[in-house]
Amino acid sequence: MPLHMIVLPGGGYEHHATHEAEPVAEWLGSLGLEAGVLRYPVATRHPGPLLAVQAEIAGLRRRGVRRIGVIGFSAGGHLAGHAALAPDVRPDGRPDLAVLCYPVVSMLPEHHAGSREQLLGADAPAAQRREASLEELVTPQAPPFFLWHSSDDKVVPVEHSYRLARALAAHDVPHELHVFPHGRHGLGLAEDDESAGQWTRLCARWLAGVGAAAPAAQGTAGAR
């Protein structure tokens, strides 16, 4: 059975961005992977969204799916990373790899407070914010990560991806990070963006490198 990818669209933990949902699952299908969109709970507090992903992983394991990946965008990227890094979880309760696209990573900085306030509340104490910050959760047992961001992202600054990449490097976790010079936040597959639109090809190559997709299926989401 091939790798199954759980697609987690963004939306600031307030809604689900449709262009980061089924179109992404279709692209993954073109790589020969199984994929399904999980519309996790929104406008609700932690740990509701995380528990939904963990329940989805558990259900797939019961069905006999041996390899599971997560791919998330913006707030969905935070959730994908949280599922991969949450402490006190059995190894089979985690995904085997994670793809994070312009992710929210840290709940500690004051910039981009929207996702944090939706997930933790406006007055979340520092300790709770730290417990939900991905860079604080990395251990050497973390699965491989693929991350991409745009350096001029005005909504979720690229510093988020740098924070996670530094933590992954410090713990010798295999990862690949791509930062493109231009690209607005929320591009999804970015089929019409000459710069960030490279990410699907690069991600397909990475997936093939970790044994998740056939090398022959390393094309982009669309013609460029």
PDB file of C-alpha atoms in Angstrom:
ATOM      1  CA  MET A   1       0.000   0.000   0.000  1.00  0.00           C
ATOM      2  CA  PRO A   2       1.526   3.406  -0.934  1.00  0.00           C
ATOM      3  CA  LEU A   3       2.076   6.286   1.417  1.00  0.00           C
ATOM      4  CA  HIS A   4      -1.146   8.017   2.469  1.00  0.00           C
ATOM      5  CA  MET A   5      -0.930  11.803   2.779  1.00  0.00           C
ATOM      6  CA  ILE A   6      -3.267  13.726   5.082  1.00  0.00           C
ATOM      7  CA  VAL A   7      -3.901  17.190   3.632  1.00  0.00           C
ATOM      8  CA  LEU A   8      -4.435  19.975   6.173  1.00  0.00           C
ATOM      9  CA  PRO A   9      -5.559  23.246   4.552  1.00  0.00           C
ATOM     10  CA  GLY A  10      -4.778  26.581   6.136  1.00  0.00           C
ATOM     11  CA  GLY A  11      -7.138  29.295   7.275  1.00  0.00           C
ATOM     12  CA  GLY A  12      -5.746  30.683  10.514  1.00  0.00           C
ATOM     13  CA  TYR A  13      -7.482  27.990  12.609  1.00  0.00           C
ATOM     14  CA  GLU A  14     -10.650  29.907  11.720  1.00  0.00           C
ATOM     15  CA  HIS A  15     -11.722  28.329   8.411  1.00  0.00           C
ATOM     16  CA  HIS A  16     -10.396  25.950   5.723  1.00  0.00           C
ATOM     17  CA  ALA A  17      -8.870  27.389   2.547  1.00  0.00           C
ATOM     18  CA  THR A  18     -10.425  25.397  -0.295  1.00  0.00           C
ATOM     19  CA  HIS A  19      -7.516  25.880  -2.719  1.00  0.00           C
ATOM     20  CA  GLU A  20      -5.234  24.170  -0.178  1.00  0.00           C
ATOM     21  CA  ALA A  21      -7.526  21.149   0.109  1.00  0.00           C
ATOM     22  CA  GLU A  22      -8.758  18.942  -2.772  1.00  0.00           C
ATOM     23  CA  PRO A  23      -6.428  20.470  -5.408  1.00  0.00           C
ATOM     24  CA  VAL A  24      -3.484  19.431  -3.254  1.00  0.00           C
ATOM     25  CA  ALA A  25      -4.876  15.909  -2.821  1.00  0.00           C
ATOM     26  CA  GLU A  26      -5.281  15.671  -6.598  1.00  0.00           C
ATOM     27  CA  TRP A  27      -1.674  16.743  -7.133  1.00  0.00           C
ATOM     28  CA  LEU A  28      -0.471  14.116  -4.677  1.00  0.00           C
ATOM     29  CA  GLY A  29      -2.590  11.554  -6.496  1.00  0.00           C
ATOM     30  CA  SER A  30      -0.760  12.459  -9.707  1.00  0.00           C
ATOM     31  CA  LEU A  31       2.440  11.377  -7.935  1.00  0.00           C
ATOM     32  CA  GLY A  32       0.956   7.956  -7.268  1.00  0.00           C
ATOM     33  CA  LEU A  33       0.141   8.641  -3.638  1.00  0.00           C
ATOM     34  CA  GLU A  34      -3.067   8.182  -1.721  1.00  0.00           C
ATOM     35  CA  ALA A  35      -4.298  11.450  -0.221  1.00  0.00           C
ATOM     36  CA  GLY A  36      -7.296  12.737   1.645  1.00  0.00           C
ATOM     37  CA  VAL A  37      -8.287  16.129   3.027  1.00  0.00           C
ATOM     38  CA  LEU A  38      -8.929  16.364   6.755  1.00  0.00           C
ATOM     39  CA  ARG A  39     -11.149  19.278   7.707  1.00  0.00           C
ATOM     40  CA  TYR A  40     -10.038  19.453  11.309  1.00  0.00           C
ATOM     41  CA  PRO A  41     -12.022  21.462  13.886  1.00  0.00           C
ATOM     42  CA  VAL A  42     -11.604  25.241  13.582  1.00  0.00           C
ATOM     43  CA  ALA A  43     -12.636  28.125  15.832  1.00  0.00           C
ATOM     44  CA  THR A  44     -11.884  25.800  18.713  1.00  0.00           C
ATOM     45  CA  ARG A  45      -9.136  25.545  21.267  1.00  0.00           C
ATOM     46  CA  HIS A  46      -6.123  23.276  21.477  1.00  0.00           C
ATOM     47  CA  PRO A  47      -5.984  20.267  21.618  1.00  0.00           C
ATOM     48  CA  GLY A  48      -9.085  19.870  19.428  1.00  0.00           C
ATOM     49  CA  PRO A  49      -7.353  20.141  16.024  1.00  0.00           C
ATOM     50  CA  LEU A  50      -4.395  18.002  17.104  1.00  0.00           C
ATOM     51  CA  LEU A  51      -6.653  15.279  18.484  1.00  0.00           C
ATOM     52  CA  ALA A  52      -8.525  15.195  15.158  1.00  0.00           C
ATOM     53  CA  VAL A  53      -5.298  14.549  13.239  1.00  0.00           C
ATOM     54  CA  GLN A  54      -4.182  11.928  15.731  1.00  0.00           C
ATOM     55  CA  ALA A  55      -7.563  10.201  15.404  1.00  0.00           C
ATOM     56  CA  GLU A  56      -7.201  10.225  11.602  1.00  0.00           C
ATOM     57  CA  ILE A  57      -3.741   8.669  11.867  1.00  0.00           C
ATOM     58  CA  ALA A  58      -5.038   6.020  14.267  1.00  0.00           C
ATOM     59  CA  GLY A  59      -7.910   5.180  11.914  1.00  0.00           C
ATOM     60  CA  LEU A  60      -5.541   4.801   8.961  1.00  0.00           C
ATOM     61  CA  ARG A  61      -3.262   2.550  11.005  1.00  0.00           C
ATOM     62  CA  ARG A  62      -6.238   0.343  11.915  1.00  0.00           C
ATOM     63  CA  ARG A  63      -6.997   0.041   8.198  1.00  0.00           C
ATOM     64  CA  GLY A  64      -3.493  -1.274   7.663  1.00  0.00           C
ATOM     65  CA  VAL A  65      -1.858   1.852   6.233  1.00  0.00           C
ATOM     66  CA  ARG A  66       1.802   1.428   7.039  1.00  0.00           C
ATOM     67  CA  ARG A  67       3.189   4.818   5.953  1.00  0.00           C
ATOM     68  CA  ILE A  68       1.449   8.111   6.617  1.00  0.00           C
ATOM     69  CA  GLY A  69       2.509  11.649   5.798  1.00  0.00           C
ATOM     70  CA  VAL A  70       1.010  15.021   6.581  1.00  0.00           C
ATOM     71  CA  ILE A  71       1.044  18.138   4.417  1.00  0.00           C
ATOM     72  CA  GLY A  72      -0.209  21.434   5.769  1.00  0.00           C
ATOM     73  CA  PHE A  73      -0.441  25.058   4.725  1.00  0.00           C
ATOM     74  CA  SER A  74      -0.058  28.070   7.031  1.00  0.00           C
ATOM     75  CA  ALA A  75      -2.048  27.163  10.181  1.00  0.00           C
ATOM     76  CA  GLY A  76      -2.486  23.709   8.663  1.00  0.00           C
ATOM     77  CA  GLY A  77       1.299  23.602   8.455  1.00  0.00           C
ATOM     78  CA  HIS A  78       1.460  24.251  12.179  1.00  0.00           C
ATOM     79  CA  LEU A  79      -1.005  21.429  12.745  1.00  0.00           C
ATOM     80  CA  ALA A  80       0.973  19.056  10.502  1.00  0.00           C
ATOM     81  CA  GLY A  81       4.136  19.859  12.405  1.00  0.00           C
ATOM     82  CA  HIS A  82       2.355  19.529  15.732  1.00  0.00           C
ATOM     83  CA  ALA A  83       1.158  16.049  14.784  1.00  0.00           C
ATOM     84  CA  ALA A  84       4.720  15.095  13.858  1.00  0.00           C
ATOM     85  CA  LEU A  85       6.314  16.535  16.995  1.00  0.00           C
ATOM     86  CA  ALA A  86       3.762  16.336  19.824  1.00  0.00           C
ATOM     87  CA  PRO A  87       5.340  14.740  22.899  1.00  0.00           C
ATOM     88  CA  ASP A  88       4.105  11.626  24.674  1.00  0.00           C
ATOM     89  CA  VAL A  89       2.749   9.998  21.504  1.00  0.00           C
ATOM     90  CA  ARG A  90       3.405   6.400  20.488  1.00  0.00           C
ATOM     91  CA  PRO A  91       5.622   6.078  17.403  1.00  0.00           C
ATOM     92  CA  ASP A  92       2.722   4.668  15.357  1.00  0.00           C
ATOM     93  CA  GLY A  93       0.628   7.675  16.379  1.00  0.00           C
ATOM     94  CA  ARG A  94       2.898  10.042  14.469  1.00  0.00           C
ATOM     95  CA  PRO A  95       3.162  10.588  10.731  1.00  0.00           C
ATOM     96  CA  ASP A  96       6.236   9.177   9.010  1.00  0.00           C
ATOM     97  CA  LEU A  97       7.024  12.476   7.278  1.00  0.00           C
ATOM     98  CA  ALA A  98       5.773  16.052   7.192  1.00  0.00           C
ATOM     99  CA  VAL A  99       5.505  18.705   4.467  1.00  0.00           C
ATOM    100  CA  LEU A 100       4.977  22.234   5.764  1.00  0.00           C
ATOM    101  CA  CYS A 101       4.067  25.043   3.360  1.00  0.00           C
ATOM    102  CA  TYR A 102       4.567  28.633   4.608  1.00  0.00           C
ATOM    103  CA  PRO A 103       3.777  27.305   8.073  1.00  0.00           C
ATOM    104  CA  VAL A 104       2.943  28.994  11.312  1.00  0.00           C
ATOM    105  CA  VAL A 105       5.638  27.502  13.539  1.00  0.00           C
ATOM    106  CA  SER A 106       6.008  29.494  16.718  1.00  0.00           C
ATOM    107  CA  MET A 107       3.388  30.801  19.116  1.00  0.00           C
ATOM    108  CA  LEU A 108       6.008  32.905  20.939  1.00  0.00           C
ATOM    109  CA  PRO A 109       6.488  35.980  18.676  1.00  0.00           C
ATOM    110  CA  GLU A 110       3.925  38.737  18.717  1.00  0.00           C
ATOM    111  CA  HIS A 111       3.629  38.910  14.922  1.00  0.00           C
ATOM    112  CA  HIS A 112       0.832  36.901  13.283  1.00  0.00           C
ATOM    113  CA  ALA A 113      -1.216  36.603  16.465  1.00  0.00           C
ATOM    114  CA  GLY A 114      -4.369  35.400  14.672  1.00  0.00           C
ATOM    115  CA  SER A 115      -3.639  31.679  14.589  1.00  0.00           C
ATOM    116  CA  ARG A 116      -2.336  31.758  18.157  1.00  0.00           C
ATOM    117  CA  GLU A 117      -5.429  33.522  19.471  1.00  0.00           C
ATOM    118  CA  GLN A 118      -7.767  31.117  17.656  1.00  0.00           C
ATOM    119  CA  LEU A 119      -5.896  28.074  18.967  1.00  0.00           C
ATOM    120  CA  LEU A 120      -4.822  29.156  22.450  1.00  0.00           C
ATOM    121  CA  GLY A 121      -6.845  32.261  23.266  1.00  0.00           C
ATOM    122  CA  ALA A 122      -5.830  35.896  23.427  1.00  0.00           C
ATOM    123  CA  ASP A 123      -4.366  35.638  26.926  1.00  0.00           C
ATOM    124  CA  ALA A 124      -2.510  32.331  26.652  1.00  0.00           C
ATOM    125  CA  PRO A 125       0.379  32.238  29.154  1.00  0.00           C
ATOM    126  CA  ALA A 126       3.951  31.946  27.929  1.00  0.00           C
ATOM    127  CA  ALA A 127       4.207  28.313  29.029  1.00  0.00           C
ATOM    128  CA  GLN A 128       1.202  27.300  26.936  1.00  0.00           C
ATOM    129  CA  ARG A 129       2.509  29.246  23.939  1.00  0.00           C
ATOM    130  CA  ARG A 130       5.853  27.471  24.260  1.00  0.00           C
ATOM    131  CA  GLU A 131       4.175  24.045  24.421  1.00  0.00           C
ATOM    132  CA  ALA A 132       2.465  24.774  21.087  1.00  0.00           C
ATOM    133  CA  SER A 133       5.593  26.134  19.371  1.00  0.00           C
ATOM    134  CA  LEU A 134       7.039  23.570  16.987  1.00  0.00           C
ATOM    135  CA  GLU A 135      10.658  24.648  17.414  1.00  0.00           C
ATOM    136  CA  GLU A 136      10.354  23.796  21.113  1.00  0.00           C
ATOM    137  CA  LEU A 137       9.108  20.255  20.423  1.00  0.00           C
ATOM    138  CA  VAL A 138      11.815  18.894  18.105  1.00  0.00           C
ATOM    139  CA  THR A 139      13.705  15.797  19.264  1.00  0.00           C
ATOM    140  CA  PRO A 140      16.121  13.483  17.441  1.00  0.00           C
ATOM    141  CA  GLN A 141      13.190  11.086  16.950  1.00  0.00           C
ATOM    142  CA  ALA A 142      11.277  13.537  14.736  1.00  0.00           C
ATOM    143  CA  PRO A 143      10.363  12.332  11.222  1.00  0.00           C
ATOM    144  CA  PRO A 144      11.818  13.945   8.065  1.00  0.00           C
ATOM    145  CA  PHE A 145      10.497  17.398   7.136  1.00  0.00           C
ATOM    146  CA  PHE A 146      10.120  19.357   3.893  1.00  0.00           C
ATOM    147  CA  LEU A 147       9.486  23.076   4.338  1.00  0.00           C
ATOM    148  CA  TRP A 148       9.018  26.006   1.994  1.00  0.00           C
ATOM    149  CA  HIS A 149       8.311  29.681   2.437  1.00  0.00           C
ATOM    150  CA  SER A 150       8.618  33.003   0.617  1.00  0.00           C
ATOM    151  CA  SER A 151      11.104  35.501   2.005  1.00  0.00           C
ATOM    152  CA  ASP A 152       8.662  38.389   1.533  1.00  0.00           C
ATOM    153  CA  ASP A 153       5.635  36.694   3.116  1.00  0.00           C
ATOM    154  CA  LYS A 154       3.847  39.534   4.888  1.00  0.00           C
ATOM    155  CA  VAL A 155       1.329  37.392   6.785  1.00  0.00           C
ATOM    156  CA  VAL A 156       3.483  34.641   8.309  1.00  0.00           C
ATOM    157  CA  PRO A 157       7.101  35.849   8.234  1.00  0.00           C
ATOM    158  CA  VAL A 158       9.739  33.454   6.907  1.00  0.00           C
ATOM    159  CA  GLU A 159      11.330  33.518  10.362  1.00  0.00           C
ATOM    160  CA  HIS A 160       8.803  30.828  11.297  1.00  0.00           C
ATOM    161  CA  SER A 161      10.335  28.316   8.897  1.00  0.00           C
ATOM    162  CA  TYR A 162      13.852  29.351   9.906  1.00  0.00           C
ATOM    163  CA  ARG A 163      13.027  28.689  13.560  1.00  0.00           C
ATOM    164  CA  LEU A 164      11.907  25.160  12.800  1.00  0.00           C
ATOM    165  CA  ALA A 165      14.784  24.447  10.413  1.00  0.00           C
ATOM    166  CA  ARG A 166      17.319  25.546  13.040  1.00  0.00           C
ATOM    167  CA  ALA A 167      15.737  23.234  15.603  1.00  0.00           C
ATOM    168  CA  LEU A 168      15.677  20.317  13.155  1.00  0.00           C
ATOM    169  CA  ALA A 169      19.340  20.911  12.309  1.00  0.00           C
ATOM    170  CA  ALA A 170      20.284  21.103  15.987  1.00  0.00           C
ATOM    171  CA  HIS A 171      18.757  17.657  16.540  1.00  0.00           C
ATOM    172  CA  ASP A 172      20.124  16.097  13.327  1.00  0.00           C
ATOM    173  CA  VAL A 173      16.631  15.545  11.908  1.00  0.00           C
ATOM    174  CA  PRO A 174      16.628  15.087   8.106  1.00  0.00           C
ATOM    175  CA  HIS A 175      14.948  18.062   6.468  1.00  0.00           C
ATOM    176  CA  GLU A 176      14.844  20.185   3.341  1.00  0.00           C
ATOM    177  CA  LEU A 177      14.036  23.909   3.372  1.00  0.00           C
ATOM    178  CA  HIS A 178      13.368  26.109   0.352  1.00  0.00           C
ATOM    179  CA  VAL A 179      12.947  29.869   0.657  1.00  0.00           C
ATOM    180  CA  PHE A 180      11.829  31.665  -2.505  1.00  0.00           C
ATOM    181  CA  PRO A 181      12.540  35.368  -3.004  1.00  0.00           C
ATOM    182  CA  HIS A 182       8.951  36.283  -3.823  1.00  0.00           C
ATOM    183  CA  GLY A 183       5.478  34.913  -3.256  1.00  0.00           C
ATOM    184  CA  ARG A 184       2.448  36.112  -1.356  1.00  0.00           C
ATOM    185  CA  HIS A 185       1.090  34.137   1.552  1.00  0.00           C
ATOM    186  CA  GLY A 186      -1.469  31.443   0.796  1.00  0.00           C
ATOM    187  CA  LEU A 187      -0.280  30.434  -2.684  1.00  0.00           C
ATOM    188  CA  GLY A 188      -1.279  26.777  -2.361  1.00  0.00           C
ATOM    189  CA  LEU A 189       0.078  24.892  -5.369  1.00  0.00           C
ATOM    190  CA  ALA A 190       1.364  28.230  -6.723  1.00  0.00           C
ATOM    191  CA  GLU A 191       0.814  27.143 -10.313  1.00  0.00           C
ATOM    192  CA  ASP A 192       0.933  30.715 -11.630  1.00  0.00           C
ATOM    193  CA  ASP A 193       3.904  31.893  -9.575  1.00  0.00           C
ATOM    194  CA  GLU A 194       7.250  31.667 -11.367  1.00  0.00           C
ATOM    195  CA  SER A 195       9.288  31.723  -8.155  1.00  0.00           C
ATOM    196  CA  ALA A 196       7.414  29.775  -5.481  1.00  0.00           C
ATOM    197  CA  GLY A 197       5.773  27.588  -8.119  1.00  0.00           C
ATOM    198  CA  GLN A 198       8.898  25.451  -8.093  1.00  0.00           C
ATOM    199  CA  TRP A 199       7.946  23.943  -4.761  1.00  0.00           C
ATOM    200  CA  THR A 200       5.796  21.116  -6.135  1.00  0.00           C
ATOM    201  CA  ARG A 201       8.630  19.806  -8.302  1.00  0.00           C
ATOM    202  CA  LEU A 202      11.093  20.061  -5.423  1.00  0.00           C
ATOM    203  CA  CYS A 203       8.692  18.388  -3.019  1.00  0.00           C
ATOM    204  CA  ALA A 204       7.965  15.567  -5.475  1.00  0.00           C
ATOM    205  CA  ARG A 205      11.705  14.964  -5.776  1.00  0.00           C
ATOM    206  CA  TRP A 206      12.039  14.942  -1.983  1.00  0.00           C
ATOM    207  CA  LEU A 207       9.147  12.516  -1.617  1.00  0.00           C
ATOM    208  CA  ALA A 208      10.828  10.223  -4.119  1.00  0.00           C
ATOM    209  CA  GLY A 209      14.061  10.521  -2.174  1.00  0.00           C
ATOM    210  CA  VAL A 210      12.408   9.317   1.028  1.00  0.00           C
ATOM    211  CA  GLY A 211      10.753   6.474  -0.852  1.00  0.00           C
ATOM    212  CA  ALA A 212       7.271   7.973  -0.895  1.00  0.00           C
ATOM    213  CA  ALA A 213       6.718   8.684  -4.603  1.00  0.00           C
ATOM    214  CA  ALA A 214       7.880   7.135  -7.823  1.00  0.00           C
ATOM    215  CA  PRO A 215      10.826   9.007  -9.379  1.00  0.00           C
ATOM    216  CA  ALA A 216       8.930   9.097 -12.691  1.00  0.00           C
ATOM    217  CA  ALA A 217       6.200  11.166 -11.044  1.00  0.00           C
ATOM    218  CA  GLN A 218       8.335  14.153 -10.120  1.00  0.00           C
ATOM    219  CA  GLY A 219       6.482  16.701 -12.254  1.00  0.00           C
ATOM    220  CA  THR A 220       4.995  19.978 -11.143  1.00  0.00           C
ATOM    221  CA  ALA A 221       1.346  20.590 -10.353  1.00  0.00           C
ATOM    222  CA  GLY A 222       0.844  22.097 -13.791  1.00  0.00           C
ATOM    223  CA  ALA A 223       2.664  23.264 -16.862  1.00  0.00           C
ATOM    224  CA  ARG A 224       5.008  26.220 -16.370  1.00  0.00           C
TER     225      ARG A 224
END
